[in-house]
Coordinates of C-alpha atoms and ligand atoms in Angstrom, one line a residue:
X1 CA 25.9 45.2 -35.9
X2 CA 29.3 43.8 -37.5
X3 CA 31.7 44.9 -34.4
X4 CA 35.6 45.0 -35.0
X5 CA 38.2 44.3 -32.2
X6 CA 41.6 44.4 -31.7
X7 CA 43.8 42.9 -28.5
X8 CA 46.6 44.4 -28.8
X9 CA 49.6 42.8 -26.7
X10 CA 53.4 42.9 -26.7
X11 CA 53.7 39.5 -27.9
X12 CA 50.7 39.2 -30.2
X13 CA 48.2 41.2 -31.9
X14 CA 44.2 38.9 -32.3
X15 CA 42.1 40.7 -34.9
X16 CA 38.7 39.6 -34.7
X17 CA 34.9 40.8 -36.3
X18 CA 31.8 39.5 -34.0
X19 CA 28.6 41.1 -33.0
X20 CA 27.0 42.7 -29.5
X21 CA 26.0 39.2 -28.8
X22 CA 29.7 38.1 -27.8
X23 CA 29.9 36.0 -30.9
X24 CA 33.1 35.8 -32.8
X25 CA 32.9 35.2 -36.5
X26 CA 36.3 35.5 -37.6
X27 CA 39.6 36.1 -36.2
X28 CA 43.4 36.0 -36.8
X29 CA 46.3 36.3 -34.6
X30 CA 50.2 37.6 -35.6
X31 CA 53.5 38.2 -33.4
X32 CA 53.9 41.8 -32.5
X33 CA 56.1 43.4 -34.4
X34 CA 57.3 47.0 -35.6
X35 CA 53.8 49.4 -35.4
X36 CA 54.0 49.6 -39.4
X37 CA 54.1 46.0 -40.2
X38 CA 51.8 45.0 -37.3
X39 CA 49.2 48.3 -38.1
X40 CA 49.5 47.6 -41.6
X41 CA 48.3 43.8 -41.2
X42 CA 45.7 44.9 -38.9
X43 CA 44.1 47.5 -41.8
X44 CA 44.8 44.3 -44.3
X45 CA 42.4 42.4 -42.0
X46 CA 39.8 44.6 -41.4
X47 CA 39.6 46.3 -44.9
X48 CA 36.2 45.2 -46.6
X49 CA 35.2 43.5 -43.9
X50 CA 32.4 46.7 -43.0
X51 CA 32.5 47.0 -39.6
X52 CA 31.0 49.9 -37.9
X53 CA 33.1 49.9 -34.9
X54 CA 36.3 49.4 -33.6
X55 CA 37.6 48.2 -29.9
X56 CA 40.9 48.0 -28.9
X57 CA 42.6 46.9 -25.4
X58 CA 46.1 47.7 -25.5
X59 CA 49.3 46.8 -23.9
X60 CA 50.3 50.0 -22.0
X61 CA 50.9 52.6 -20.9
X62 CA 48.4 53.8 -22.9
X63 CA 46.4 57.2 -22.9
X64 CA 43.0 56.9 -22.9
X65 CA 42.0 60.1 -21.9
X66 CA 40.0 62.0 -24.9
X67 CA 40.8 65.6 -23.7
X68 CA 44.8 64.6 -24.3
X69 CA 46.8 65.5 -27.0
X70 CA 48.2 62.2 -27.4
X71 CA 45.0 60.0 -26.8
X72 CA 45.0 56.8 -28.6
X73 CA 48.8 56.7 -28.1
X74 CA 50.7 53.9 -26.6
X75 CA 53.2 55.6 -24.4
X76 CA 56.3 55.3 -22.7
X77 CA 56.4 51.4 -23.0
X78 CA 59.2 49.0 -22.6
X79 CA 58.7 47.7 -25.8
X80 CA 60.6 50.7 -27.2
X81 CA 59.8 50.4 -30.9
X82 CA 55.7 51.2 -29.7
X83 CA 56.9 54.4 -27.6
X84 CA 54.4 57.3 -28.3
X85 CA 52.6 55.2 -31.3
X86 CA 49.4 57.2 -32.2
X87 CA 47.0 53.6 -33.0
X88 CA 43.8 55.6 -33.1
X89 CA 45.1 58.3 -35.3
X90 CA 46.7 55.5 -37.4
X91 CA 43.7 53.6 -37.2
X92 CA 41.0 56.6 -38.0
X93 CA 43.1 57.3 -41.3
X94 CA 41.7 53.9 -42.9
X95 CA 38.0 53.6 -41.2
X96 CA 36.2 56.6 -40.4
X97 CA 34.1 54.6 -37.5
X98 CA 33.8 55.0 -33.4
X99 CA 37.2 53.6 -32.4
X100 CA 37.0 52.7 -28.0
X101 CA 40.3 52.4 -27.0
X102 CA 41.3 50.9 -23.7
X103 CA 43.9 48.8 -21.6
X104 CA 43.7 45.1 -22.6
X105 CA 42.7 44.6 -18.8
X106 CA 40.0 47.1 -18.8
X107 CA 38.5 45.2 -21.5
X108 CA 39.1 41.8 -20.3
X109 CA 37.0 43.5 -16.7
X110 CA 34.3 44.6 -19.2
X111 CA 34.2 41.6 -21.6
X112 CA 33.4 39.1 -18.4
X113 CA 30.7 41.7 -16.8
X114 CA 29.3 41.4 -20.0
X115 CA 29.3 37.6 -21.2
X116 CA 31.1 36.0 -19.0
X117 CA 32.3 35.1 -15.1
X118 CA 31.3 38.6 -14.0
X119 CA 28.0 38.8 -16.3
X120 CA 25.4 41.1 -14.5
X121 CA 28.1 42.9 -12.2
X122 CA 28.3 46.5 -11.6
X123 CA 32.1 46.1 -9.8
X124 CA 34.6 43.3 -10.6
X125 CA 38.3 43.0 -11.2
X126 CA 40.4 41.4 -13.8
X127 CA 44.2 40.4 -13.4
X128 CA 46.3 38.6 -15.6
X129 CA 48.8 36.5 -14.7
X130 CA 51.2 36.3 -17.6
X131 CA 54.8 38.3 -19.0
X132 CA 53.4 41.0 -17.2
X133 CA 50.7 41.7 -14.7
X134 CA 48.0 44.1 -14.8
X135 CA 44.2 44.7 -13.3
X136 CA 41.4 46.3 -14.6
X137 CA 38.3 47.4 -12.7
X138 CA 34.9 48.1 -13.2
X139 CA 33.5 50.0 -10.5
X140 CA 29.7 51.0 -10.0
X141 CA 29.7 50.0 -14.0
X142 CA 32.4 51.9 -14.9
X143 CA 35.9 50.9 -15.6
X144 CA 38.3 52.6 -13.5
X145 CA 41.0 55.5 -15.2
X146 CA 41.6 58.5 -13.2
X147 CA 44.5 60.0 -13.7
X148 CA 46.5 57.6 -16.3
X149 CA 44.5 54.1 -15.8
X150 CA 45.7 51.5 -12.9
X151 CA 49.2 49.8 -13.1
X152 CA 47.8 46.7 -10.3
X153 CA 50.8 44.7 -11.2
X154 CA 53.2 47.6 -9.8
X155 CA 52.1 47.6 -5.9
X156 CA 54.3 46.5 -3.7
X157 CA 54.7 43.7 -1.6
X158 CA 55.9 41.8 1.6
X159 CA 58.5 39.5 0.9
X160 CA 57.8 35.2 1.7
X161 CA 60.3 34.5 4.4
X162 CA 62.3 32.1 1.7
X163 CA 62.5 34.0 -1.3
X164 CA 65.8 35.1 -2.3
X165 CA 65.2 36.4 -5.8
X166 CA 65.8 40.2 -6.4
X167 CA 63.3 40.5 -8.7
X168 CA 62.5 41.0 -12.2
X169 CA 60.5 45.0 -12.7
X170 CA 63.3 47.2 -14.3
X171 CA 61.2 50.1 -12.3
X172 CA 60.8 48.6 -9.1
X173 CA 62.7 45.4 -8.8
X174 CA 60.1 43.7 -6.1
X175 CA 57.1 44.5 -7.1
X176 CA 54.2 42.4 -7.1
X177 CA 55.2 41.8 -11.1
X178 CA 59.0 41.6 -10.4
X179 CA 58.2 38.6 -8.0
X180 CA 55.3 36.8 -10.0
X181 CA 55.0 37.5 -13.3
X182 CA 56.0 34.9 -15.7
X183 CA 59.5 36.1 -16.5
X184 CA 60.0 35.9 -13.1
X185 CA 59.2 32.6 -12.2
X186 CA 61.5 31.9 -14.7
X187 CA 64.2 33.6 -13.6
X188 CA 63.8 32.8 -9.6
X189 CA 63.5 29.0 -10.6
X190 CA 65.4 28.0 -13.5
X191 CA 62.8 26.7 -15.5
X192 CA 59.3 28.1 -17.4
X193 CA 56.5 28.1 -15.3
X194 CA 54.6 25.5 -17.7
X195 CA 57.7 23.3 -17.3
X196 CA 57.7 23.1 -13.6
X197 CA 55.7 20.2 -11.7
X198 CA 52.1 21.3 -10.5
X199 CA 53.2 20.3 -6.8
X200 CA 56.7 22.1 -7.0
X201 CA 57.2 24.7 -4.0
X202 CA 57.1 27.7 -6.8
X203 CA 53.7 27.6 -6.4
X204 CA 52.9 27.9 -2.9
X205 CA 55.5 31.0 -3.6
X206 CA 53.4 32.4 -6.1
X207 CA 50.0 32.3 -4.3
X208 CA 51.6 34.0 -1.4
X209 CA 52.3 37.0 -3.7
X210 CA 49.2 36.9 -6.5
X211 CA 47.0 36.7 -2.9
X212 CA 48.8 39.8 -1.9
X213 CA 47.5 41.5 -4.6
X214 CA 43.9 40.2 -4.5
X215 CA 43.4 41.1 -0.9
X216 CA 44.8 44.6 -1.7
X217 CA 42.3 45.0 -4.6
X218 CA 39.4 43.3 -2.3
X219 CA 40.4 46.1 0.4
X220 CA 40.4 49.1 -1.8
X221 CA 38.0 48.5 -4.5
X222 CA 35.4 45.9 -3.2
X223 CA 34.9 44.0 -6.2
X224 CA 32.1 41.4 -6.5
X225 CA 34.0 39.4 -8.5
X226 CA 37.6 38.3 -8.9
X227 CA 39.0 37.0 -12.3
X228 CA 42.2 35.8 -12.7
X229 CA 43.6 35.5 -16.2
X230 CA 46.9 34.8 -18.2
X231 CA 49.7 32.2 -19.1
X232 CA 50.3 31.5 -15.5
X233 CA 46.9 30.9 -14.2
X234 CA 46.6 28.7 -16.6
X235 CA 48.1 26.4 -13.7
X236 CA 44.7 25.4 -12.3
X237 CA 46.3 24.4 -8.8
X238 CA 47.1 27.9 -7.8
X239 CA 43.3 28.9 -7.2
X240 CA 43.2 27.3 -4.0
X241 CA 45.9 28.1 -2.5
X242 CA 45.4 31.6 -3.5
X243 CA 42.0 31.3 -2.2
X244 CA 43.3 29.7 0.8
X245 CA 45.6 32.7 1.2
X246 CA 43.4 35.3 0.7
X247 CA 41.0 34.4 3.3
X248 CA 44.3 33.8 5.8
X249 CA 45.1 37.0 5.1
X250 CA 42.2 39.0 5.3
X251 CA 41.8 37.4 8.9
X252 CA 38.0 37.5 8.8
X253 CA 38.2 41.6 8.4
X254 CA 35.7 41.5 5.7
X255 CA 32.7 39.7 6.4
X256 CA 31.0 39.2 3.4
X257 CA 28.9 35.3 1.6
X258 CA 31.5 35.5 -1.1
X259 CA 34.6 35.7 0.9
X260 CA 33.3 33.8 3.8
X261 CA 31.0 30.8 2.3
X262 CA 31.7 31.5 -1.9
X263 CA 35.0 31.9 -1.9
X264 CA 35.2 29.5 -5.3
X265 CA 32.9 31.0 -7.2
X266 CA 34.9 34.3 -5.8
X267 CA 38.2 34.1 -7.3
X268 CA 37.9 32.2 -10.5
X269 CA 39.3 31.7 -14.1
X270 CA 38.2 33.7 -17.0
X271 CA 35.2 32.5 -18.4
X272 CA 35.7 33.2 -21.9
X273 CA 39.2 32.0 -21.7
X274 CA 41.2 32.4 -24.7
X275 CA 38.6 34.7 -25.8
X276 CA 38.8 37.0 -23.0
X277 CA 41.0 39.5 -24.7
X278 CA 39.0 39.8 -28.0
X279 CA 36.0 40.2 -26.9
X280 CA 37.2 42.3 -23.7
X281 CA 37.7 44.6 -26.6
X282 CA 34.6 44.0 -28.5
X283 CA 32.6 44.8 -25.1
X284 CA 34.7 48.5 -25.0
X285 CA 32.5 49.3 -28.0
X286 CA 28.7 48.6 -26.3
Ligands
LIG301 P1 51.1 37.8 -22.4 O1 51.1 38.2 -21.0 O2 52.4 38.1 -23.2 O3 49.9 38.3 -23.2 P2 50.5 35.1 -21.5 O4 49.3 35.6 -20.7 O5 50.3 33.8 -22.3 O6 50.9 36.2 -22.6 O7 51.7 35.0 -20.5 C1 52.9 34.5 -20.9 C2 53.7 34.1 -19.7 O8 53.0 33.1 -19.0 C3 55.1 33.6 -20.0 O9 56.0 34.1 -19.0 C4 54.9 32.1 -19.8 O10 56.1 31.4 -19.4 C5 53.8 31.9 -18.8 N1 53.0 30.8 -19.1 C6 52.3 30.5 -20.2 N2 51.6 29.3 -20.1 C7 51.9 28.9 -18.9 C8 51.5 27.7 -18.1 N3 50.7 26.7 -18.7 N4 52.0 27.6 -16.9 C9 52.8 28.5 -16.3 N5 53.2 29.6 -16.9 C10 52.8 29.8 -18.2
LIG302 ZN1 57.2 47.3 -11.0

């Protein structure tokens, strides 16, 4: 089956056509700009190409759920040019296929249960590290939406001792994104996160905050697998100190072989790495 997905983010848009085997045959990647020149080159790509579905993991808010009059809509979104943008609707005009429509996280969660780190699992969580953050979980198989869909990069958090910096969320200020996100690193230190060196003290500072979030996610939703994805974890050093931090924190309260004696093969990187968005939204359509 020819399979079509879309990532969808706030900086860039990758078009890609694979197959239920995780295989990518083609793809192609532009900046995010207004919906009708980025929609418009997304229908160029696709046009011709015959495929019979369509996934898509969006930057959010996003509504995904199909008893809603505005389902398929990106929402009230920062990026204020994409407010209450109907992408299904848009989409459905031009190919009259399934369209699966999803956060990009949610997809990333499913994409790894399927092919990659979390391959096999019934309950893991994905969180990415980059402008913004974000989680997605698949729980018992399923990925998790209730009400709107989880926003894991808005919880809050306990301060480190030395951190002065107000904060970066225009919502919240602190949050767990207003402290660690990339922007924020940024901001707090002067510098981007990829220019700062991999033993500077920003990143015993971040771990104490992305662990914050993990333990949270490991209390409430149990996963069996933790993936951490994004521009920022692309600094390899942070795993074991977040590691390190997780298992302080927990304080041997959950007694479990992958917290106690796995923790590495716990908390890991994104196995299909710069893939993990594409195919996170290929996997929406299995
Ligand atoms: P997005 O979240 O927009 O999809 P990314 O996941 O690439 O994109 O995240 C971009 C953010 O990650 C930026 O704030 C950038 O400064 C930061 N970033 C990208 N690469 C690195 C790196 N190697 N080390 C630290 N931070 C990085
Ligand atoms: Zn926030």
């Amino acid at each position: 089956m020819i399979l079509g997905a879309i990532e969808a983010g706030g900086t860039k848009f990758v078009c890609g056509i694979g197959n239920e085997n995780g295989e990518i045959l083609e793809r192609v990647s532009f900046p995010t700009e207004t919906p009708e020149v980025t929609l418009a080159k997304v229908v160029e790509f696709f046009k011709n190409k015959n495929i019979e579905k369509l996934g898509i993991g969006s930057f959010g808010p996003i509504d995904v759920n199909p008893n809603s009059k505005t389902y398929g809509y990106i929402t009230k979104t920062p990026k204020l040019a994409w407010t209450d943008c109907d992408v299904v609707g848009y989409l459905k005009k031009y190919f009259d296929i399934p369209i699966y429509f999803d956060t990009d996280v949610n997809g990333a969660a499913l994409g790894e249960a399927t092919w990659g780190a979390a391959k096999g699992l019934e309950n893991c969580l994905y969180m990415t590290i980059g402008t913004g953050i974000g989680g997605g979980a698949l729980v018992s198989g399923k990925l998790v939406h209730g009400m709107l869909h989880p926003e894991m990069g808005h919880i809050m958090v306990r301060r480190h001792p030395e951190d002065k910096y107000e904060g970066k969320c225009p919502f919240h200020k602190d949050c767990l994104e207003g402290m660690a996100a990339g922007p924020a690193i940024e901001e707090r230190w002067g510098k981007k996160g990829y220019e700062l060196p991999s033993d500077h003290e920003a990143w015993d500072m971040e771990a104490f905050y992305i662990a914050q979030g993990v333990v949270n996610f490991i209390l409430i939703l149990s996963p069996e697998k933790i993936i951490l994805g994004g521009g920022v974890m692309k600094q390899q050093q942070l795993f074991p100190k977040i590691r390190e931090k997780v298992v302080e924190m927990l304080k041997g309260y959950v007694q479990t072989k992958e917290i106690l004696e796995n923790i590495d093969e716990y908390i890991v990187y994104p196995e299909l790495g710069d893939n993990a968005g594409l195919l996170g939204a290929m996997a929406l359509t299995l």
